[in-house]
Coordinates of C-alpha atoms and ligand atoms in Angstrom, one line a residue:
X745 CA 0.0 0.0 0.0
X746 CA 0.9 3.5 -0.6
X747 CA 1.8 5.9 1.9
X748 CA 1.1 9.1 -1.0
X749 CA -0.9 12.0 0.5
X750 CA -2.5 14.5 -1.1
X751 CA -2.4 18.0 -0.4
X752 CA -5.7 20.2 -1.4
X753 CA -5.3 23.9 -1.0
X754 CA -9.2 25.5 -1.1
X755 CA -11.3 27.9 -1.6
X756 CA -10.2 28.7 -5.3
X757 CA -13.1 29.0 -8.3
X758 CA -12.7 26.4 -11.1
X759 CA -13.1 27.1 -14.5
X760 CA -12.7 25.2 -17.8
X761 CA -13.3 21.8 -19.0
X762 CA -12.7 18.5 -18.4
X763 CA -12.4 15.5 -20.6
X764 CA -13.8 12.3 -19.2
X765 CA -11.8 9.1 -19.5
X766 CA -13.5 5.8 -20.4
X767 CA -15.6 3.6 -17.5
X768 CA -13.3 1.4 -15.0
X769 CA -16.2 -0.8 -14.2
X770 CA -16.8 -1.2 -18.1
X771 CA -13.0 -1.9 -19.2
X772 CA -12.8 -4.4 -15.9
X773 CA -14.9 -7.1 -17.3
X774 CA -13.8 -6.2 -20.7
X775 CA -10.6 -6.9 -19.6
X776 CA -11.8 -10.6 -17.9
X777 CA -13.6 -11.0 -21.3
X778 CA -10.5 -11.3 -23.5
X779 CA -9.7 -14.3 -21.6
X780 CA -12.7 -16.1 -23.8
X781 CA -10.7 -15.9 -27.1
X782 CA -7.5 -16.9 -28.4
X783 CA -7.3 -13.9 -31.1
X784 CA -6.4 -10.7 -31.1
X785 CA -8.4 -8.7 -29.2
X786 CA -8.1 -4.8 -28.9
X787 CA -9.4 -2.4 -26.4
X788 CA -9.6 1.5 -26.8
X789 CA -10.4 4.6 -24.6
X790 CA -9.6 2.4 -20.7
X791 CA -8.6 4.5 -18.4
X792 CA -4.8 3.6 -17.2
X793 CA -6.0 3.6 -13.4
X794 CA -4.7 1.2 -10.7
X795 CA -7.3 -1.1 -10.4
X796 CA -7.1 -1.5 -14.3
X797 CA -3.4 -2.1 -14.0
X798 CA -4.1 -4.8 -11.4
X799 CA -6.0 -6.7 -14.1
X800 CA -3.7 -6.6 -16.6
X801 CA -0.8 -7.6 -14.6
X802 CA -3.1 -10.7 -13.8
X803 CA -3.7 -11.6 -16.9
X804 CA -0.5 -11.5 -18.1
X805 CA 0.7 -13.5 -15.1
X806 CA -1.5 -16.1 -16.8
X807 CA 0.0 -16.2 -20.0
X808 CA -1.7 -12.6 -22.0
X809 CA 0.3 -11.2 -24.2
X810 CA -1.1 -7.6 -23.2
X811 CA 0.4 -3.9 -23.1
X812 CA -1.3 -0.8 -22.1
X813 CA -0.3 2.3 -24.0
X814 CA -2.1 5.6 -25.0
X815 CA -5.5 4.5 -23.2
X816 CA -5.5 1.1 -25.4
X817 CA -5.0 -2.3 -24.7
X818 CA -3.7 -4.9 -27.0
X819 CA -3.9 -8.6 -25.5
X820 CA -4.1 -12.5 -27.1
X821 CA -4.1 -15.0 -25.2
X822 CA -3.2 -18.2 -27.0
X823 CA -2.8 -19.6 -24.2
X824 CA -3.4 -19.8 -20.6
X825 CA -0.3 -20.9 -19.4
X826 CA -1.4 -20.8 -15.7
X827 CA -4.8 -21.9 -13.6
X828 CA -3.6 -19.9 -10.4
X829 CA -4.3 -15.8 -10.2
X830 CA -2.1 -15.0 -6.9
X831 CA -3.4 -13.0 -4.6
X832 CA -0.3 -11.2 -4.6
X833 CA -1.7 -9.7 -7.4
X834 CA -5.5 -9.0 -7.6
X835 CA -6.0 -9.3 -3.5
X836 CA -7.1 -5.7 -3.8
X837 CA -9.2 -5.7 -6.2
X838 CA -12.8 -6.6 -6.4
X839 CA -13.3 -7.5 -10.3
X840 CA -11.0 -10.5 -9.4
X841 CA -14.0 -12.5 -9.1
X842 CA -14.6 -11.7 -12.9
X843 CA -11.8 -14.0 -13.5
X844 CA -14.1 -17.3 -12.4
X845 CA -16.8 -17.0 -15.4
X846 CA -14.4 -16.5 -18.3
X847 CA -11.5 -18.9 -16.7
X848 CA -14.3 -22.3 -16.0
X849 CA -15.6 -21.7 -19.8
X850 CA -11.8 -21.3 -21.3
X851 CA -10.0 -23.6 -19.0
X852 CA -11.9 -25.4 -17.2
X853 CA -10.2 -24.9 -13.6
X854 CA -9.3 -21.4 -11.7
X855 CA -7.6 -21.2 -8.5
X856 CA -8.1 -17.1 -7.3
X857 CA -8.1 -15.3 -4.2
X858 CA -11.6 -13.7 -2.8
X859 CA -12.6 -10.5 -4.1
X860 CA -11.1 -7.8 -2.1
X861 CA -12.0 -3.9 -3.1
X862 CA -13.9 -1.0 -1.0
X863 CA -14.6 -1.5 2.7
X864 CA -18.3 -1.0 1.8
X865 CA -19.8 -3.3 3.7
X866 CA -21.2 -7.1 2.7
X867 CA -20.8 -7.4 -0.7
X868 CA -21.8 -10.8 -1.7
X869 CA -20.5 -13.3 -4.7
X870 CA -23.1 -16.3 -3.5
X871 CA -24.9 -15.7 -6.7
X872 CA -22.0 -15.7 -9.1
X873 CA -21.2 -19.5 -6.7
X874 CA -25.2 -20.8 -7.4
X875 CA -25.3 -20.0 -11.5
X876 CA -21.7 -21.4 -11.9
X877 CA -22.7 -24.4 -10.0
X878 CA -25.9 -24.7 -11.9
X879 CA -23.9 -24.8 -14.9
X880 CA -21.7 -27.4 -13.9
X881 CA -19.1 -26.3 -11.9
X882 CA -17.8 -27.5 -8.5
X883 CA -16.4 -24.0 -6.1
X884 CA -14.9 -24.7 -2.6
X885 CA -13.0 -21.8 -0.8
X886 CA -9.7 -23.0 0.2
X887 CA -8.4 -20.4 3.0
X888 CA -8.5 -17.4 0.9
X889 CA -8.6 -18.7 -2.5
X890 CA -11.7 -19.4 -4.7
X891 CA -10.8 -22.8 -6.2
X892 CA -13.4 -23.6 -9.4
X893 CA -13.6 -26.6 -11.9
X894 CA -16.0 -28.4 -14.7
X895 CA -16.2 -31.0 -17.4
X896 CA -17.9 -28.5 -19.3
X897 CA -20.6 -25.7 -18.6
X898 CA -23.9 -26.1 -19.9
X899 CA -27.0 -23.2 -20.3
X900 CA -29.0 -22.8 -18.1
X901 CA -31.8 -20.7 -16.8
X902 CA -31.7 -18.6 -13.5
X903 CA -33.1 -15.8 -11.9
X904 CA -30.4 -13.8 -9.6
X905 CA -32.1 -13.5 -6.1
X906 CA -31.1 -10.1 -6.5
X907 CA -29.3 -7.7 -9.3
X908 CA -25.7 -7.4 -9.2
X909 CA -23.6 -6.0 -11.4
X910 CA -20.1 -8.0 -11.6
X911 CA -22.2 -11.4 -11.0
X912 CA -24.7 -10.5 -14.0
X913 CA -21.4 -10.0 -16.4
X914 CA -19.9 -13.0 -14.9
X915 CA -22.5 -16.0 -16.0
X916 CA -22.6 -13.8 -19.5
X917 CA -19.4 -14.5 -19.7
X918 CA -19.6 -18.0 -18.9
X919 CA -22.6 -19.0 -20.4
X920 CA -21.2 -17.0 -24.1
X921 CA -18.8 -20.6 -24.2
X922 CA -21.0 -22.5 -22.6
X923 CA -23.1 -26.1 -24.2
X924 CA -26.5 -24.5 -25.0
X925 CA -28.8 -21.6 -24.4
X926 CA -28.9 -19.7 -21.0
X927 CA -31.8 -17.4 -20.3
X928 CA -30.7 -15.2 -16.9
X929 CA -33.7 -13.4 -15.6
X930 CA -33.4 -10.4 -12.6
X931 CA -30.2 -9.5 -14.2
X932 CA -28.8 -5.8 -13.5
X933 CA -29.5 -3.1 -15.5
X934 CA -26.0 -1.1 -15.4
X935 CA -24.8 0.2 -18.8
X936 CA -21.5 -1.0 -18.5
X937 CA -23.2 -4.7 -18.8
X938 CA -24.6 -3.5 -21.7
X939 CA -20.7 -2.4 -23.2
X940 CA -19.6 -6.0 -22.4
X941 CA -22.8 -7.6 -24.6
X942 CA -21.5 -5.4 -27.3
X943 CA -17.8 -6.3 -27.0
X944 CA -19.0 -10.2 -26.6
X945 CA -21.3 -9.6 -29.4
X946 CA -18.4 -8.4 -31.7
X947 CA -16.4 -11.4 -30.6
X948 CA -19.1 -13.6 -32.2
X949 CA -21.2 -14.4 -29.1
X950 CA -25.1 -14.2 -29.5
X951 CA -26.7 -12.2 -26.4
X952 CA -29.8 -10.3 -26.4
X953 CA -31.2 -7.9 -23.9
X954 CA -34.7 -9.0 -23.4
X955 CA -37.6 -6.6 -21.7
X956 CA -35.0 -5.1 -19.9
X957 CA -33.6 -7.5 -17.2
X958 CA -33.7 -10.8 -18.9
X959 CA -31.0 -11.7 -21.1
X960 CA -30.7 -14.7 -23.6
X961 CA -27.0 -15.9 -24.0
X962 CA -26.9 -18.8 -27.1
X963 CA -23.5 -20.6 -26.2
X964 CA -21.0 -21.1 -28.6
X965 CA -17.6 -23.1 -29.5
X966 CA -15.3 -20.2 -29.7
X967 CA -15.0 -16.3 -29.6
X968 CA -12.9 -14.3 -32.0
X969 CA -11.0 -10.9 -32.6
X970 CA -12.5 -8.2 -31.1
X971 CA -11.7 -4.2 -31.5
X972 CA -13.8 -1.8 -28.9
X973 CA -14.3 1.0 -27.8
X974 CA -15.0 1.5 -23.6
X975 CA -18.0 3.7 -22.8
X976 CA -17.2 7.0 -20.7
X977 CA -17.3 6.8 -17.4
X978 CA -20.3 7.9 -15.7
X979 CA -19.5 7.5 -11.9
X980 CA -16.3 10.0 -13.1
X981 CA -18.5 12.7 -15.3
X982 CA -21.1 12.3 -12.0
X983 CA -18.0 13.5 -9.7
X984 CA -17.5 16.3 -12.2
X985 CA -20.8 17.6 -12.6
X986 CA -21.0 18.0 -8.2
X987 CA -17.6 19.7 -8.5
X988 CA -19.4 22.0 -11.2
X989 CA -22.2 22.8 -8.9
X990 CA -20.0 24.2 -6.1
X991 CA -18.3 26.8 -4.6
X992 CA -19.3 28.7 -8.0
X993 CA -17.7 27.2 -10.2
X994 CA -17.8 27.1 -14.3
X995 CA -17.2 24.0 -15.3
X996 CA -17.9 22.1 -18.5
X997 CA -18.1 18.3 -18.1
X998 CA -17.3 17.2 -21.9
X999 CA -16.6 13.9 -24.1
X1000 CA -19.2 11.7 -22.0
X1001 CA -22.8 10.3 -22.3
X1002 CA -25.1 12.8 -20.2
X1003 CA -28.4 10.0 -20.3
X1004 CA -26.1 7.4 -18.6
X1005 CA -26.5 10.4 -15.4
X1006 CA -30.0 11.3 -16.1
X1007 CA -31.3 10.5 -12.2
X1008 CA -28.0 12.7 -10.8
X1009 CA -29.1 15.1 -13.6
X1010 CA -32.8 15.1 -12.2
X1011 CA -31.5 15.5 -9.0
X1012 CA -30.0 18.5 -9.3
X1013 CA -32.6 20.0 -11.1
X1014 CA -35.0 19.7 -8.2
X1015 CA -32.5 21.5 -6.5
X1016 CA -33.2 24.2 -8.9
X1017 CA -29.4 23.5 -10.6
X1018 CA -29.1 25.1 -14.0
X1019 CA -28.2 22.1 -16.1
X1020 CA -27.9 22.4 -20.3
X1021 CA -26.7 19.0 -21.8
X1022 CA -25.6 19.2 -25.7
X1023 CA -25.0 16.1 -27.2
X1024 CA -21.7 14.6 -24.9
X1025 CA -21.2 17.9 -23.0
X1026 CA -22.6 19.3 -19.4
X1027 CA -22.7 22.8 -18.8
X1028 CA -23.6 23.7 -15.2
X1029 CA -24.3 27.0 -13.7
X1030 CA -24.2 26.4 -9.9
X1031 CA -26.9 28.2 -7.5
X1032 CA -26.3 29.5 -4.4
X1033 CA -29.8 29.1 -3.6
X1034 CA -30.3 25.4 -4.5
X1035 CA -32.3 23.6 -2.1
X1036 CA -32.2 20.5 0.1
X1037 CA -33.4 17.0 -1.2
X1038 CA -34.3 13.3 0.3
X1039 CA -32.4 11.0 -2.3
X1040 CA -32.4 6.9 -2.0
X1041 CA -29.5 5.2 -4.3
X1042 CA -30.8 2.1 -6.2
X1043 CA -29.9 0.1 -9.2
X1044 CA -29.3 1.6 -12.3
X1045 CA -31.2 3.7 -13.8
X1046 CA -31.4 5.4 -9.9
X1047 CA -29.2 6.9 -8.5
X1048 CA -25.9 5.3 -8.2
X1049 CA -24.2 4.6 -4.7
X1050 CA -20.9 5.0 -6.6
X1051 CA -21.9 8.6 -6.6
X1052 CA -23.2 8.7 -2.8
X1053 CA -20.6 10.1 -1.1
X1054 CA -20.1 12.9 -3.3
X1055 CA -23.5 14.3 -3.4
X1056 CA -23.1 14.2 0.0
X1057 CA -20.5 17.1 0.0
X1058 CA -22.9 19.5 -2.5
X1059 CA -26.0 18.8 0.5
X1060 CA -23.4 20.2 3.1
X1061 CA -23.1 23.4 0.8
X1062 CA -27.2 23.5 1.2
X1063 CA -28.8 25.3 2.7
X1064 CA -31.7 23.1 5.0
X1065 CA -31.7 19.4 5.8
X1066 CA -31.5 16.6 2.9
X1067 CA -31.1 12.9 3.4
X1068 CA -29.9 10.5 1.2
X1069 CA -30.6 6.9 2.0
X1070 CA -27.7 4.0 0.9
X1071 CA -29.4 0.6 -0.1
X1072 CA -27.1 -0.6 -2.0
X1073 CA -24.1 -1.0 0.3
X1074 CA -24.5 -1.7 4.4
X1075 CA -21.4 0.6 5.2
X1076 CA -21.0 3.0 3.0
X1077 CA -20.6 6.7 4.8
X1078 CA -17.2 6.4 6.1
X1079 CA -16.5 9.6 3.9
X1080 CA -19.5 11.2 6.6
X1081 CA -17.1 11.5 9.5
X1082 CA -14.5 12.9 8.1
X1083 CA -16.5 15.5 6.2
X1084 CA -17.6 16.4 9.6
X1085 CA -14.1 16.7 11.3
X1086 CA -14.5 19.2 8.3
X1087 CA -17.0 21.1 9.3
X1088 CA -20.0 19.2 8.2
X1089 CA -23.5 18.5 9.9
X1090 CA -24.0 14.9 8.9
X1091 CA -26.0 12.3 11.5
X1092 CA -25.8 8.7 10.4
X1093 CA -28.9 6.7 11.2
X1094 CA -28.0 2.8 10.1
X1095 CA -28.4 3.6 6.5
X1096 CA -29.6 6.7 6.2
X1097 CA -27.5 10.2 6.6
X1098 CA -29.3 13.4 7.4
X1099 CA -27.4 16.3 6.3
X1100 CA -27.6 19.8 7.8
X1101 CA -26.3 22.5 5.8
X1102 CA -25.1 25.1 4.9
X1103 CA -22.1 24.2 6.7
X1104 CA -18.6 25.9 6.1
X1105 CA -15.9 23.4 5.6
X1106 CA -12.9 23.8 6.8
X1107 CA -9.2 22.2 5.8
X1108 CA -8.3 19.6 8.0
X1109 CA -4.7 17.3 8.3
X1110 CA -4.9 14.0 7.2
X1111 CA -8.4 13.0 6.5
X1112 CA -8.9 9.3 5.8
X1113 CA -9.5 8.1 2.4
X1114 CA -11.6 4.7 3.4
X1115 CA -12.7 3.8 -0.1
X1116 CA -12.6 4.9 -3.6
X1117 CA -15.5 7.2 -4.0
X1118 CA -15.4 8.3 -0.4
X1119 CA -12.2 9.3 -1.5
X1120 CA -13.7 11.6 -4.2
X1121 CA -15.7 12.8 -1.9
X1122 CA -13.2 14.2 0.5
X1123 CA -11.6 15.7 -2.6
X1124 CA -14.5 17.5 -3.6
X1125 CA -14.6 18.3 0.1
X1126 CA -11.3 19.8 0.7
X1127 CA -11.5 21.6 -3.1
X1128 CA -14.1 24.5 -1.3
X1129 CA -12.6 24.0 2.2
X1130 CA -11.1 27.0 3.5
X1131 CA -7.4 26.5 3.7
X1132 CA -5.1 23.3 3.7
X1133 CA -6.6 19.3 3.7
X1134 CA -4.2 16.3 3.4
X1135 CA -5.7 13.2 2.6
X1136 CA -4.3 10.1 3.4
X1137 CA -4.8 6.7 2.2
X1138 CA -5.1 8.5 -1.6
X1139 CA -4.0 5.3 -3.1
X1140 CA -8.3 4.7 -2.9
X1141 CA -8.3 7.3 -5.6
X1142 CA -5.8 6.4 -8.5
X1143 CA -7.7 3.3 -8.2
X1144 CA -10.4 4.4 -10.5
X1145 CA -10.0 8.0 -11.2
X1146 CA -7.3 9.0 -14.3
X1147 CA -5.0 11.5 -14.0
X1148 CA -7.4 13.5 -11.2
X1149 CA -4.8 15.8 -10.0
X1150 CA -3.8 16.8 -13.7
X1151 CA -7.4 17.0 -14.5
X1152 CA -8.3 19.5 -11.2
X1153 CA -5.3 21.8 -11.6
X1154 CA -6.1 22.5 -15.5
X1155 CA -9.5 23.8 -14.1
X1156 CA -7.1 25.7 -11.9
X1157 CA -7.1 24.0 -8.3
X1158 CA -4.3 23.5 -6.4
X1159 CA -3.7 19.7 -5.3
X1160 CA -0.6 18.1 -5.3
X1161 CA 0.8 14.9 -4.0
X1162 CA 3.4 14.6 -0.7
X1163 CA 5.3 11.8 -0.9
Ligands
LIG1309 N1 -24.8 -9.3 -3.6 C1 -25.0 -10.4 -3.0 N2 -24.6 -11.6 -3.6 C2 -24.0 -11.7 -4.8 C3 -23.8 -10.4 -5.5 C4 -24.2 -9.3 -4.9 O1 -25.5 -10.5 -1.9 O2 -23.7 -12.7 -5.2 C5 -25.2 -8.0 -3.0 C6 -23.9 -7.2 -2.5 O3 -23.5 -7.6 -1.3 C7 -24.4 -5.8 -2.6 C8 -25.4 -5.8 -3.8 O4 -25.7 -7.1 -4.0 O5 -25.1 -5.4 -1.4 C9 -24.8 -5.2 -5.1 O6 -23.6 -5.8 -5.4 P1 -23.1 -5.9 -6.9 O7 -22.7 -7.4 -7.1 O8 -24.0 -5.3 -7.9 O9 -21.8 -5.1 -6.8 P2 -20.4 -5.4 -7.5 O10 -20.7 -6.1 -8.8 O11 -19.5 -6.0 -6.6 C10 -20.2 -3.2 -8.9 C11 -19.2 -2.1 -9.1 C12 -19.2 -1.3 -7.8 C13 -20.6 -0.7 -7.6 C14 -21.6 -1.8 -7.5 C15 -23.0 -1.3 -7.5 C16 -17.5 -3.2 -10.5 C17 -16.2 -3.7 -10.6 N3 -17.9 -2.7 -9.3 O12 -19.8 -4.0 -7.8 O13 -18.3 -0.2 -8.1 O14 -20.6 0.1 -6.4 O15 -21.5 -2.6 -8.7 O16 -23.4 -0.5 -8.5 O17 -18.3 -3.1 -11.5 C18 -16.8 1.5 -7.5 O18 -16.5 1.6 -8.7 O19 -16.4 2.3 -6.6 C19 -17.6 0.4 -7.0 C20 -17.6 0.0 -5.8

């Protein structure tokens, strides 16, 4: 782990535009996907952040030929020379478990470590375990490790008990290889599922989006040569768009795909936010007067709890009390603390968070990044704090956010990182 901490100087007005990079949680299964094939298979526009690294250096520890360079990946795998991901390796991350779909269908047998990731709370991978068995695989944990084989995976159809995101692209990925048809029904809704059906789809798989949450997968022998294109990232333009709301700032979020934020985009228009959207750009003219709002996160097309933590910094800067509800995640407002050692008003009620603003935040020494969006959070905090924040722990951030300092000081902040 990293010891880097990041040094925030507030209070300064930010102008200008920013250029969002392509979705981490897209280019994460993307990246597990080009284990299905043993051509060619080219991806463009993935953002070089750490957990995106961690992937790649797992999949070439298994026998990818795969570089990085200029936002684009270029990886075949002819073959998988190795059954065993180390937890050396992906430990932190949680798209590890994206390994055990693609792995069973290629090769049959997967030895990884359990899904690490955010400090969020629970966060469950029994209904990855229940399809994969259904399809003919045998899973024990050994110690740490996930340890998964088959004869052969065969179609099936399931419902997922409930919708989750990296188990959804998981048993697509599987059941694109697999003997027969699969029909998965209750599946999540998230558009960066959506990104992997087209890559699969391009590859030669056949996978159709049925009446919204069901999807038909018809198996087949083998996957081919892929070149695609990673959506923008919409948990990163979401982060953007608060910053643009605050502390009267004129910011321009460009280069993304403003319906993929329509609920933020809603929400912020109750607040009585001036928002103009023109094709992939978002113009924001913030209001001093905005007003409080009760907010709930939920499955996409709601309000995403990846973006939680920092609409929770724009309700501090309002004026009244707002609530936001988390029921996604069971622990996710560690970010509420330290925005209150800040100066914040936040109570935490189990999983709700009442917020009482306007409150005046002011730069604190080493505030504690718990998690990646948390970590945003405290970003966005310290960015219209009065005086100087460190934050520590700001590892949390490079793991899904590209080139944020660079990004923050061209709008004219001042952040830098202490070593
Ligand atoms: N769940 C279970 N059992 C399962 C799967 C999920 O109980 O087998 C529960 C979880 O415990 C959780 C809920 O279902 O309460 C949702 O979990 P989900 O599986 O959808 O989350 P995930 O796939 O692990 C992805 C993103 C997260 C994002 C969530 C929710 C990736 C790599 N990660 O996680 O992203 O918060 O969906 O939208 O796609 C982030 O980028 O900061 C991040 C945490």
């Amino acid at each position: 782990m990293d010891s880097k901490i990041l040094e925030i100087i507030g209070g300064k007005r930010l102008r200008g535009e920013v250029f969002i990079s392509g979705a981490k949680n897209a280019a994460l299964p993307g990246l597990a996907a080009t284990l299905l094939s043993s051509e060619p298979v080219n991806i463009s526009n993935v953002p070089e952040v750490d957990d995106v690294i961690v992937m790649i250096n797992a999949l070439r520890s298994i026998g990818a030929d795969i570089d990085i360079k200029n936002n684009i990946v270029k990886s075949e795998i002819k073959e998988i020379k190795s059954n065993i991901i180390s937890g050396d390796i992906v430990g932190s991350i949680r798209a590890s478990i994206l390994f055990l779909g693609p792995m069973l269908a290629r090769n049959g047998f997967v030895k990884v470590s359990q899904p690490g990731g955010c400090p969020i709370g629970h966060r469950g991978v029994d209904y990855h375990f229940e399809a994969l068995k259904l399809m003919g695989a045998d899973i024990e944990i050994e110690g740490n490790d996930i340890v998964a084989k088959t004869n052969g995976l065969s179609g099936i159809e399931y419902t997922f008990p409930g919708k989750t995101v990296t188990g959804t692209e998981n048993i697509i990925m599987a059941a694109s290889l697999a003997e027969g048809s699969s029909v998965l029904k209750n599946c999540a809704l998230e558009p960066e599922i959506d990104d992997l059906i087209w890559m699969l789809n391009k590859m030669g798989a056949d996978i159709e989006r049925k009446d919204n949450d069901t999807i038909i997968i018809k198996g087949q022998t083998s996957l081919g040569f892929v070149d695609h294109r990673i959506i923008p990232d919409r948990i990163e333009t979401g982060t953007y768009v608060i910053l643009a709301c605050l502390n009267n700032n004129r910011i321009v979020v460009k280069d993304t795909r403003p319906e993929l934020i329509k609920t933020l985009l809603d929400i912020l228009k109750r607040m009585e936010i001036d928002v103009t959207v023109k094709e992939g750009d978002i113009r924001i003219k913030p209001n001093e007067n905005m007003l409080p709002v009760n907010v709930e996160t939920e499955t996409y097309p709601g309000l995403p709890t990846d973006l939680q933590a920092q609409l929770m910094v724009l309700l501090t800067n309002t004026e009244g009390a707002s609530q936001i509800k988390e029921s996604i995640f069971n622990n996710r407002f560690n970010h509420a603390n330290e925005l209150n050692r800040m100066g914040a008003n936040i109570g935490i009620d189990g999983n709700i968070a009442r917020i009482n603003g306007k409150t005046k935040l002011i730069g604190k020494e080493n505030i504690i990044a718990s998690d990646l969006r948390a970590s945003a959070a405290l970003v966005l905090g310290a960015l219209i704090a009065e005086g100087r924040t460190t934050i520590k722990n700001s590892f949390q951030l490079f793991r899904g956010y590209e080139r944020l300092p660079e990004k923050l000081r061209h709008l004219g902040a001042e952040i830098r990182i202490l070593d």
